[in-house]
Tab-separated table of N, CA and C in Angstrom:
chain	number	residue	atom	x	y	z
A	1	MET	N	-29.497	22.193	-8.054
A	1	MET	CA	-30.519	21.510	-7.154
A	1	MET	C	-31.878	22.167	-7.384
A	2	VAL	N	-31.935	23.515	-7.317
A	2	VAL	CA	-33.173	24.239	-7.453
A	2	VAL	C	-33.671	24.166	-8.863
A	3	LEU	N	-32.714	24.131	-9.833
A	3	LEU	CA	-33.071	24.043	-11.250
A	3	LEU	C	-33.645	22.689	-11.544
A	4	ASN	N	-33.092	21.573	-10.846
A	4	ASN	CA	-33.632	20.254	-11.047
A	4	ASN	C	-35.008	20.131	-10.501
A	5	ARG	N	-35.263	20.713	-9.297
A	5	ARG	CA	-36.632	20.696	-8.768
A	5	ARG	C	-37.592	21.478	-9.569
A	6	LEU	N	-37.182	22.657	-10.057
A	6	LEU	CA	-38.152	23.345	-10.865
A	6	LEU	C	-38.410	22.551	-12.221
A	7	SER	N	-37.423	21.983	-12.808
A	7	SER	CA	-37.610	21.207	-13.993
A	7	SER	C	-38.526	19.983	-13.737
A	8	ASN	N	-38.324	19.318	-12.632
A	8	ASN	CA	-39.144	18.155	-12.344
A	8	ASN	C	-40.586	18.540	-11.963
A	9	SER	N	-40.747	19.600	-11.290
A	9	SER	CA	-42.061	20.098	-10.961
A	9	SER	C	-42.896	20.551	-12.260
A	10	THR	N	-42.140	21.288	-13.052
A	10	THR	CA	-42.727	21.711	-14.291
A	10	THR	C	-43.116	20.499	-15.163
A	11	ASN	N	-42.310	19.545	-15.206
A	11	ASN	CA	-42.469	18.383	-15.997
A	11	ASN	C	-43.793	17.554	-15.432
A	12	ASN	N	-43.854	17.389	-14.120
A	12	ASN	CA	-45.044	16.845	-13.588
A	12	ASN	C	-46.375	17.575	-13.888
A	13	LEU	N	-46.348	18.895	-13.793
A	13	LEU	CA	-47.437	19.713	-14.144
A	13	LEU	C	-47.789	19.541	-15.584
A	14	THR	N	-46.799	19.484	-16.471
A	14	THR	CA	-46.930	19.259	-17.891
A	14	THR	C	-47.640	17.917	-18.145
A	15	ILE	N	-47.152	16.889	-17.511
A	15	ILE	CA	-47.695	15.500	-17.673
A	15	ILE	C	-49.136	15.569	-17.297
A	16	TRP	N	-49.541	16.113	-16.124
A	16	TRP	CA	-50.949	16.163	-15.702
A	16	TRP	C	-51.837	16.972	-16.638
A	17	THR	N	-51.186	18.043	-17.135
A	17	THR	CA	-51.869	18.900	-18.174
A	17	THR	C	-52.220	18.072	-19.441
A	18	VAL	N	-51.240	17.314	-19.905
A	18	VAL	CA	-51.440	16.503	-21.103
A	18	VAL	C	-52.453	15.464	-20.912
A	19	ILE	N	-52.434	14.834	-19.689
A	19	ILE	CA	-53.405	13.809	-19.322
A	19	ILE	C	-54.882	14.408	-19.424
A	20	PHE	N	-54.893	15.589	-18.765
A	20	PHE	CA	-56.236	16.263	-18.787
A	20	PHE	C	-56.742	16.638	-20.163
A	21	LEU	N	-55.859	17.243	-20.973
A	21	LEU	CA	-56.170	17.649	-22.311
A	21	LEU	C	-56.561	16.469	-23.169
A	22	THR	N	-55.852	15.420	-22.997
A	22	THR	CA	-56.142	14.118	-23.767
A	22	THR	C	-57.426	13.565	-23.410
A	23	ILE	N	-57.828	13.633	-22.190
A	23	ILE	CA	-59.225	13.137	-21.703
A	23	ILE	C	-60.299	14.003	-22.395
A	24	VAL	N	-60.114	15.422	-22.252
A	24	VAL	CA	-61.057	16.274	-22.821
A	24	VAL	C	-61.094	16.099	-24.384
A	25	MET	N	-59.994	15.822	-25.014
A	25	MET	CA	-60.063	15.671	-26.458
A	25	MET	C	-60.730	14.347	-26.833
A	26	SER	N	-60.488	13.351	-26.034
A	26	SER	CA	-61.148	12.001	-26.313
A	26	SER	C	-62.643	12.121	-26.146
A	27	VAL	N	-63.034	12.763	-25.057
A	27	VAL	CA	-64.488	12.944	-24.795
A	27	VAL	C	-65.119	13.765	-25.998
A	28	SER	N	-64.421	14.769	-26.313
A	28	SER	CA	-64.901	15.645	-27.457
A	28	SER	C	-65.050	14.859	-28.746
A	29	VAL	N	-64.066	14.031	-29.096
A	29	VAL	CA	-64.115	13.266	-30.260
A	29	VAL	C	-65.247	12.133	-30.168
A	30	PHE	N	-65.278	11.505	-29.023
A	30	PHE	CA	-66.344	10.468	-28.791
A	30	PHE	C	-67.810	11.113	-28.948
A	31	THR	N	-68.046	12.294	-28.307
A	31	THR	CA	-69.249	12.940	-28.420
A	31	THR	C	-69.567	13.369	-29.857
A	32	GLN	N	-68.617	13.907	-30.520
A	32	GLN	CA	-68.828	14.294	-31.876
A	32	GLN	C	-69.241	13.064	-32.762
A	33	ILE	N	-68.543	11.943	-32.578
A	33	ILE	CA	-68.804	10.795	-33.445
A	33	ILE	C	-70.184	10.238	-33.088
A	34	THR	N	-70.521	10.180	-31.810
A	34	THR	CA	-71.768	9.709	-31.372
A	34	THR	C	-72.953	10.532	-31.903
A	35	ALA	N	-72.796	11.864	-31.679
A	35	ALA	CA	-73.844	12.795	-32.145
A	35	ALA	C	-74.034	12.680	-33.710
A	36	ARG	N	-72.957	12.464	-34.456
A	36	ARG	CA	-73.035	12.469	-35.841
A	36	ARG	C	-73.643	11.108	-36.336
A	37	ASN	N	-73.306	9.999	-35.701
A	37	ASN	CA	-73.784	8.737	-36.083
A	37	ASN	C	-75.133	8.352	-35.586
A	38	VAL	N	-75.443	8.692	-34.342
A	38	VAL	CA	-76.658	8.298	-33.697
A	38	VAL	C	-77.747	9.340	-33.896
A	39	PHE	N	-77.463	10.569	-33.658
A	39	PHE	CA	-78.423	11.638	-33.768
A	39	PHE	C	-78.489	12.415	-35.059
A	40	ASN	N	-77.590	12.126	-35.969
A	40	ASN	CA	-77.439	12.706	-37.243
A	40	ASN	C	-77.228	14.285	-37.092
A	41	HIS	N	-76.426	14.650	-36.019
A	41	HIS	CA	-76.249	16.116	-35.691
A	41	HIS	C	-74.806	16.242	-35.426
A	42	SER	N	-74.217	17.314	-35.876
A	42	SER	CA	-72.755	17.484	-35.636
A	42	SER	C	-72.551	18.785	-34.835
A	43	PHE	N	-71.634	18.808	-33.982
A	43	PHE	CA	-71.177	19.810	-33.164
A	43	PHE	C	-69.887	20.371	-33.725
A	44	GLU	N	-69.895	21.340	-34.474
A	44	GLU	CA	-68.599	21.749	-35.109
A	44	GLU	C	-67.595	22.254	-34.200
A	45	TYR	N	-68.077	22.888	-33.150
A	45	TYR	CA	-67.078	23.440	-32.238
A	45	TYR	C	-66.322	22.327	-31.530
A	46	LEU	N	-66.849	21.141	-31.390
A	46	LEU	CA	-66.157	20.112	-30.752
A	46	LEU	C	-65.043	19.551	-31.705
A	47	GLU	N	-65.311	19.578	-32.997
A	47	GLU	CA	-64.283	19.145	-33.930
A	47	GLU	C	-63.092	20.163	-33.777
A	48	GLU	N	-63.436	21.449	-33.781
A	48	GLU	CA	-62.368	22.450	-33.632
A	48	GLU	C	-61.647	22.310	-32.370
A	49	LEU	N	-62.390	22.077	-31.263
A	49	LEU	CA	-61.736	21.895	-30.000
A	49	LEU	C	-60.732	20.783	-30.043
A	50	SER	N	-61.115	19.623	-30.636
A	50	SER	CA	-60.250	18.429	-30.692
A	50	SER	C	-58.919	18.815	-31.415
A	51	ARG	N	-59.044	19.549	-32.551
A	51	ARG	CA	-57.894	19.923	-33.328
A	51	ARG	C	-56.973	20.789	-32.452
A	52	TYR	N	-57.526	21.722	-31.762
A	52	TYR	CA	-56.680	22.641	-30.984
A	52	TYR	C	-56.071	21.949	-29.743
A	53	LEU	N	-56.780	21.014	-29.222
A	53	LEU	CA	-56.169	20.252	-28.086
A	53	LEU	C	-55.087	19.458	-28.577
A	54	LEU	N	-55.232	18.907	-29.759
A	54	LEU	CA	-54.109	18.033	-30.333
A	54	LEU	C	-52.909	18.826	-30.495
A	55	VAL	N	-52.989	20.093	-30.866
A	55	VAL	CA	-51.852	20.932	-31.035
A	55	VAL	C	-51.112	21.104	-29.673
A	56	TRP	N	-51.930	21.374	-28.633
A	56	TRP	CA	-51.380	21.581	-27.248
A	56	TRP	C	-50.779	20.326	-26.771
A	57	VAL	N	-51.408	19.152	-26.960
A	57	VAL	CA	-50.879	17.866	-26.580
A	57	VAL	C	-49.560	17.558	-27.230
A	58	THR	N	-49.508	17.842	-28.555
A	58	THR	CA	-48.209	17.584	-29.324
A	58	THR	C	-47.104	18.392	-28.806
A	59	PHE	N	-47.329	19.706	-28.583
A	59	PHE	CA	-46.161	20.593	-28.213
A	59	PHE	C	-45.834	20.236	-26.706
A	60	LEU	N	-46.754	20.091	-25.836
A	60	LEU	CA	-46.507	19.791	-24.387
A	60	LEU	C	-45.864	18.390	-24.337
A	61	GLY	N	-46.337	17.395	-25.177
A	61	GLY	CA	-45.736	16.100	-25.205
A	61	GLY	C	-44.334	16.108	-25.677
A	62	ALA	N	-44.027	17.020	-26.568
A	62	ALA	CA	-42.638	17.125	-26.950
A	62	ALA	C	-41.628	17.597	-25.884
A	63	ALA	N	-42.163	18.462	-24.942
A	63	ALA	CA	-41.413	18.946	-23.789
A	63	ALA	C	-41.256	17.716	-22.873
A	64	ILE	N	-42.254	16.972	-22.630
A	64	ILE	CA	-42.120	15.763	-21.721
A	64	ILE	C	-41.111	14.828	-22.318
A	65	THR	N	-41.165	14.559	-23.529
A	65	THR	CA	-40.349	13.556	-24.203
A	65	THR	C	-38.883	14.106	-24.144
A	66	TYR	N	-38.641	15.366	-24.309
A	66	TYR	CA	-37.269	15.900	-24.215
A	66	TYR	C	-36.689	15.670	-22.870
A	67	LYS	N	-37.532	15.940	-21.792
A	67	LYS	CA	-37.109	15.785	-20.474
A	67	LYS	C	-36.719	14.403	-20.212
A	68	ALA	N	-37.425	13.376	-20.713
A	68	ALA	CA	-37.197	12.019	-20.490
A	68	ALA	C	-36.208	11.436	-21.363
A	69	ASP	N	-35.564	12.175	-22.328
A	69	ASP	CA	-34.654	11.623	-23.353
A	69	ASP	C	-35.393	10.523	-24.060
A	70	GLY	N	-36.649	10.741	-24.459
A	70	GLY	CA	-37.481	9.816	-25.037
A	70	GLY	C	-37.455	9.491	-26.475
A	71	HIS	N	-36.557	10.140	-27.220
A	71	HIS	CA	-36.395	9.818	-28.548
A	71	HIS	C	-35.599	8.547	-28.803
A	72	LEU	N	-36.387	7.470	-28.920
A	72	LEU	CA	-35.666	6.167	-28.900
A	72	LEU	C	-34.624	6.039	-30.064
A	73	GLY	N	-34.938	6.527	-31.169
A	73	GLY	CA	-33.985	6.382	-32.356
A	73	GLY	C	-32.701	7.102	-32.047
A	74	VAL	N	-32.730	8.260	-31.448
A	74	VAL	CA	-31.478	9.012	-31.180
A	74	VAL	C	-30.740	8.365	-30.068
A	75	MET	N	-31.421	7.827	-29.068
A	75	MET	CA	-30.810	7.203	-27.883
A	75	MET	C	-30.164	5.896	-28.308
A	76	PHE	N	-30.733	5.166	-29.274
A	76	PHE	CA	-30.223	3.908	-29.817
A	76	PHE	C	-28.835	4.190	-30.376
A	77	PHE	N	-28.662	5.147	-31.250
A	77	PHE	CA	-27.448	5.449	-31.809
A	77	PHE	C	-26.430	6.071	-30.912
A	78	LEU	N	-26.879	6.942	-29.993
A	78	LEU	CA	-26.041	7.514	-28.972
A	78	LEU	C	-25.375	6.334	-28.094
A	79	ASN	N	-26.119	5.380	-27.749
A	79	ASN	CA	-25.632	4.340	-26.945
A	79	ASN	C	-24.615	3.507	-27.618
A	80	LEU	N	-24.524	3.492	-28.861
A	80	LEU	CA	-23.542	2.771	-29.672
A	80	LEU	C	-22.166	3.482	-29.546
A	81	LEU	N	-22.220	4.640	-29.249
A	81	LEU	CA	-20.957	5.507	-29.129
A	81	LEU	C	-20.168	5.152	-27.946
A	82	PRO	N	-18.751	5.330	-27.970
A	82	PRO	CA	-18.002	5.252	-26.717
A	82	PRO	C	-18.396	6.299	-25.779
A	83	ALA	N	-18.201	6.061	-24.484
A	83	ALA	CA	-18.771	6.876	-23.460
A	83	ALA	C	-18.385	8.460	-23.558
A	84	LYS	N	-17.050	8.703	-23.837
A	84	LYS	CA	-16.576	10.107	-23.928
A	84	LYS	C	-17.214	10.747	-25.157
A	85	VAL	N	-17.316	10.021	-26.288
A	85	VAL	CA	-17.918	10.582	-27.505
A	85	VAL	C	-19.399	10.864	-27.340
A	86	ARG	N	-20.043	9.920	-26.621
A	86	ARG	CA	-21.447	10.115	-26.331
A	86	ARG	C	-21.663	11.272	-25.538
A	87	THR	N	-20.892	11.504	-24.516
A	87	THR	CA	-21.043	12.670	-23.607
A	87	THR	C	-20.870	14.012	-24.370
A	88	VAL	N	-19.882	14.084	-25.171
A	88	VAL	CA	-19.668	15.292	-25.984
A	88	VAL	C	-20.760	15.489	-26.955
A	89	THR	N	-21.192	14.394	-27.642
A	89	THR	CA	-22.286	14.486	-28.573
A	89	THR	C	-23.505	14.900	-27.903
A	90	MET	N	-23.853	14.420	-26.715
A	90	MET	CA	-25.049	14.740	-26.090
A	90	MET	C	-25.037	16.242	-25.629
A	91	PHE	N	-23.775	16.702	-25.181
A	91	PHE	CA	-23.681	18.043	-24.782
A	91	PHE	C	-23.946	19.080	-25.995
A	92	ILE	N	-23.331	18.683	-27.083
A	92	ILE	CA	-23.569	19.543	-28.310
A	92	ILE	C	-24.951	19.529	-28.684
A	93	ALA	N	-25.610	18.307	-28.668
A	93	ALA	CA	-27.078	18.201	-28.996
A	93	ALA	C	-27.869	19.094	-28.069
A	94	HIS	N	-27.598	19.130	-26.794
A	94	HIS	CA	-28.462	19.912	-25.877
A	94	HIS	C	-28.223	21.395	-26.147
A	95	ILE	N	-26.978	21.742	-26.425
A	95	ILE	CA	-26.669	23.192	-26.787
A	95	ILE	C	-27.508	23.536	-27.997
A	96	MET	N	-27.493	22.741	-29.040
A	96	MET	CA	-28.231	23.056	-30.263
A	96	MET	C	-29.766	23.047	-30.030
A	97	SER	N	-30.230	22.074	-29.252
A	97	SER	CA	-31.586	22.046	-28.851
A	97	SER	C	-31.999	23.290	-28.057
A	98	LEU	N	-31.144	23.833	-27.218
A	98	LEU	CA	-31.465	24.946	-26.440
A	98	LEU	C	-31.631	26.107	-27.444
A	99	GLY	N	-30.738	26.209	-28.508
A	99	GLY	CA	-30.919	27.305	-29.469
A	99	GLY	C	-32.217	27.142	-30.147
A	100	PHE	N	-32.626	25.922	-30.534
A	100	PHE	CA	-33.939	25.759	-31.123
A	100	PHE	C	-35.129	26.114	-30.329
A	101	PHE	N	-35.018	25.807	-29.055
A	101	PHE	CA	-36.071	26.128	-28.035
A	101	PHE	C	-36.193	27.637	-27.847
A	102	ILE	N	-35.039	28.374	-27.881
A	102	ILE	CA	-35.133	29.746	-27.804
A	102	ILE	C	-35.738	30.297	-29.033
A	103	PHE	N	-35.482	29.762	-30.192
A	103	PHE	CA	-36.153	30.092	-31.396
A	103	PHE	C	-37.651	30.037	-31.235
A	104	LEU	N	-38.127	28.823	-30.764
A	104	LEU	CA	-39.540	28.532	-30.528
A	104	LEU	C	-40.161	29.550	-29.601
A	105	LEU	N	-39.456	29.849	-28.552
A	105	LEU	CA	-40.054	30.866	-27.598
A	105	LEU	C	-40.067	32.193	-28.289
A	106	TYR	N	-39.118	32.655	-28.907
A	106	TYR	CA	-39.155	33.997	-29.552
A	106	TYR	C	-40.101	34.087	-30.580
A	107	TYR	N	-40.019	33.267	-31.651
A	107	TYR	CA	-40.858	33.353	-32.809
A	107	TYR	C	-42.290	32.949	-32.563
A	108	GLY	N	-42.462	31.927	-31.515
A	108	GLY	CA	-43.825	31.507	-31.096
A	108	GLY	C	-44.473	32.724	-30.372
A	109	SER	N	-43.763	33.453	-29.641
A	109	SER	CA	-44.341	34.722	-28.890
A	109	SER	C	-44.803	35.720	-30.010
A	110	ASN	N	-44.015	35.883	-31.063
A	110	ASN	CA	-44.392	36.784	-32.125
A	110	ASN	C	-45.702	36.311	-32.803
A	111	ILE	N	-45.725	35.052	-33.093
A	111	ILE	CA	-47.045	34.479	-33.655
A	111	ILE	C	-48.204	34.701	-32.782
A	112	VAL	N	-48.009	34.371	-31.509
A	112	VAL	CA	-49.128	34.636	-30.586
A	112	VAL	C	-49.591	36.137	-30.530
A	113	GLU	N	-48.648	36.983	-30.486
A	113	GLU	CA	-48.940	38.365	-30.433
A	113	GLU	C	-49.669	38.787	-31.782
A	114	ARG	N	-49.244	38.330	-32.900
A	114	ARG	CA	-49.958	38.731	-34.134
A	114	ARG	C	-51.286	38.031	-34.359
A	115	THR	N	-51.549	36.976	-33.706
A	115	THR	CA	-52.859	36.289	-33.935
A	115	THR	C	-53.823	36.409	-32.799
A	116	MET	N	-53.523	37.091	-31.833
A	116	MET	CA	-54.435	37.290	-30.674
A	116	MET	C	-55.724	38.020	-31.065
A	117	CYS	N	-55.714	38.672	-32.105
A	117	CYS	CA	-56.915	39.452	-32.600
A	117	CYS	C	-57.747	38.561	-33.497
A	118	GLN	N	-57.181	37.494	-34.045
A	118	GLN	CA	-58.049	36.618	-34.841
A	118	GLN	C	-58.837	35.650	-34.007
A	119	GLN	N	-59.978	35.406	-34.407
A	119	GLN	CA	-60.804	34.412	-33.652
A	119	GLN	C	-61.023	33.195	-34.436
A	120	SER	N	-61.136	32.089	-33.756
A	120	SER	CA	-61.343	30.756	-34.418
A	120	SER	C	-62.743	30.732	-34.986
A	121	MET	N	-62.956	29.852	-36.011
A	121	MET	CA	-64.255	29.995	-36.688
A	121	MET	C	-65.544	29.511	-35.907
A	122	GLN	N	-65.344	28.517	-35.179
A	122	GLN	CA	-66.516	27.947	-34.358
A	122	GLN	C	-66.617	28.400	-32.975
A	123	MET	N	-65.422	28.271	-32.289
A	123	MET	CA	-65.478	28.561	-30.844
A	123	MET	C	-65.313	30.057	-30.570
A	124	ARG	N	-64.868	30.846	-31.515
A	124	ARG	CA	-64.685	32.327	-31.311
A	124	ARG	C	-63.734	32.657	-30.233
A	125	ILE	N	-62.675	31.886	-30.152
A	125	ILE	CA	-61.654	32.222	-29.147
A	125	ILE	C	-60.455	32.765	-29.854
A	126	PRO	N	-59.597	33.634	-29.282
A	126	PRO	CA	-58.416	34.151	-30.029
A	126	PRO	C	-57.455	32.996	-30.446
A	127	MET	N	-57.032	33.122	-31.611
A	127	MET	CA	-56.072	32.066	-32.168
A	127	MET	C	-54.733	32.227	-31.402
A	128	GLY	N	-54.432	33.338	-30.830
A	128	GLY	CA	-53.199	33.349	-30.059
A	128	GLY	C	-53.159	32.439	-28.952
A	129	ILE	N	-54.370	32.105	-28.330
A	129	ILE	CA	-54.433	31.124	-27.229
A	129	ILE	C	-53.993	29.779	-27.707
A	130	ILE	N	-54.423	29.370	-28.999
A	130	ILE	CA	-54.114	28.070	-29.500
A	130	ILE	C	-52.579	28.109	-29.859
A	131	TYR	N	-52.047	29.157	-30.397
A	131	TYR	CA	-50.634	29.200	-30.879
A	131	TYR	C	-49.733	29.416	-29.590
A	132	SER	N	-50.281	29.767	-28.497
A	132	SER	CA	-49.351	29.966	-27.346
A	132	SER	C	-48.797	28.638	-26.824
A	133	ALA	N	-49.270	27.428	-27.405
A	133	ALA	CA	-48.625	26.203	-27.061
A	133	ALA	C	-47.118	26.304	-27.534
A	134	ILE	N	-46.888	27.001	-28.597
A	134	ILE	CA	-45.433	26.950	-29.148
A	134	ILE	C	-44.541	27.673	-28.111
A	135	PRO	N	-44.758	28.894	-27.760
A	135	PRO	CA	-43.802	29.513	-26.810
A	135	PRO	C	-43.819	28.898	-25.418
A	136	ILE	N	-44.982	28.375	-24.939
A	136	ILE	CA	-44.996	27.790	-23.655
A	136	ILE	C	-44.191	26.561	-23.644
A	137	SER	N	-44.369	25.710	-24.690
A	137	SER	CA	-43.549	24.394	-24.709
A	137	SER	C	-42.132	24.806	-24.896
A	138	GLY	N	-41.821	25.832	-25.687
A	138	GLY	CA	-40.397	26.252	-25.862
A	138	GLY	C	-39.800	26.659	-24.491
A	139	ALA	N	-40.479	27.421	-23.683
A	139	ALA	CA	-40.069	27.822	-22.380
A	139	ALA	C	-39.799	26.631	-21.458
A	140	ILE	N	-40.673	25.688	-21.525
A	140	ILE	CA	-40.505	24.494	-20.704
A	140	ILE	C	-39.285	23.681	-21.183
A	141	MET	N	-39.159	23.576	-22.439
A	141	MET	CA	-37.944	22.874	-23.012
A	141	MET	C	-36.680	23.562	-22.639
A	142	ILE	N	-36.671	24.982	-22.678
A	142	ILE	CA	-35.484	25.734	-22.227
A	142	ILE	C	-35.158	25.381	-20.874
A	143	LEU	N	-36.171	25.238	-19.942
A	143	LEU	CA	-35.832	24.858	-18.552
A	143	LEU	C	-35.169	23.475	-18.507
A	144	HIS	N	-35.770	22.563	-19.207
A	144	HIS	CA	-35.305	21.216	-19.190
A	144	HIS	C	-33.814	21.161	-19.829
A	145	ALA	N	-33.629	21.901	-20.901
A	145	ALA	CA	-32.302	21.944	-21.531
A	145	ALA	C	-31.253	22.477	-20.526
A	146	LEU	N	-31.606	23.562	-19.882
A	146	LEU	CA	-30.609	24.233	-18.930
A	146	LEU	C	-30.384	23.228	-17.759
A	147	CYS	N	-31.364	22.555	-17.309
A	147	CYS	CA	-31.202	21.532	-16.328
A	147	CYS	C	-30.194	20.401	-16.870
A	148	LYS	N	-30.417	20.020	-17.983
A	148	LYS	CA	-29.517	18.898	-18.544
A	148	LYS	C	-28.036	19.460	-18.756
A	149	LEU	N	-27.851	20.688	-19.177
A	149	LEU	CA	-26.594	21.234	-19.358
A	149	LEU	C	-25.924	21.493	-17.995
A	150	ASN	N	-26.699	21.809	-17.017
A	150	ASN	CA	-26.204	22.035	-15.637
A	150	ASN	C	-25.641	20.682	-15.095
A	151	GLY	N	-26.473	19.591	-15.541
A	151	GLY	CA	-25.964	18.268	-15.144
A	151	GLY	C	-24.614	17.941	-15.765
A	152	PHE	N	-24.322	18.370	-16.985
A	152	PHE	CA	-22.948	18.131	-17.580
A	152	PHE	C	-21.963	18.810	-16.675
A	153	PHE	N	-22.167	20.076	-16.388
A	153	PHE	CA	-21.249	20.911	-15.618
A	153	PHE	C	-21.001	20.268	-14.247
A	154	ALA	N	-22.105	19.931	-13.559
A	154	ALA	CA	-22.007	19.234	-12.233
A	154	ALA	C	-21.138	17.967	-12.295
A	155	THR	N	-21.357	17.131	-13.355
A	155	THR	CA	-20.606	16.015	-13.541
A	155	THR	C	-19.213	16.277	-13.754
A	156	SER	N	-18.834	17.295	-14.550
A	156	SER	CA	-17.390	17.657	-14.880
A	156	SER	C	-16.734	18.252	-13.591
A	157	ARG	N	-17.475	18.902	-12.701
A	157	ARG	CA	-16.889	19.506	-11.420
A	157	ARG	C	-16.657	18.351	-10.544
A	158	GLU	N	-17.552	17.337	-10.518
A	158	GLU	CA	-17.199	16.114	-9.671
A	158	GLU	C	-16.147	15.299	-10.082
A	159	THR	N	-15.896	15.301	-11.376
A	159	THR	CA	-14.794	14.530	-11.970
A	159	THR	C	-13.435	15.215	-11.552
A	160	GLU	N	-13.446	16.609	-11.717
A	160	GLU	CA	-12.301	17.369	-11.336
A	160	GLU	C	-11.844	17.177	-9.828
A	161	LYS	N	-12.895	17.079	-9.034
A	161	LYS	CA	-12.610	16.933	-7.501
A	161	LYS	C	-12.024	15.587	-7.291
A	162	ALA	N	-12.399	14.528	-8.005
A	162	ALA	CA	-11.958	13.130	-7.698
A	162	ALA	C	-10.576	12.840	-8.062
């Protein structure tokens, strides 16, 4: 119950963060295009900002999609399977996904640590901030995976009681 609430709250915060970052990215791109075409002037830092925001939106969006079981191609084929096989397949997939998310968290944290001293070319911010999208999204996806796996165990406990 607590795990579900934490996962849902984190997902809602992630959704609002992605919305905000997408708005900032859109305004940045619009400003850059307008400045270049109308005023014949370019703001290089806005181009860099847009690229880095796209990285964040991509990784956080992956976490949102995982929570929502939003990979349509995978779900299409899973729905073709018999119910018992589908359940086992989804359980195995969530276990494997959890392993990958732990990999993202661990190695993403290493990348962040090693790149915190490097600065971006235009905005002069630490590159570790940009790369921190990897371990943060990994941590969010670990939470979602644990919640999904907990759902499998809760379902099996209810089946045993009946």
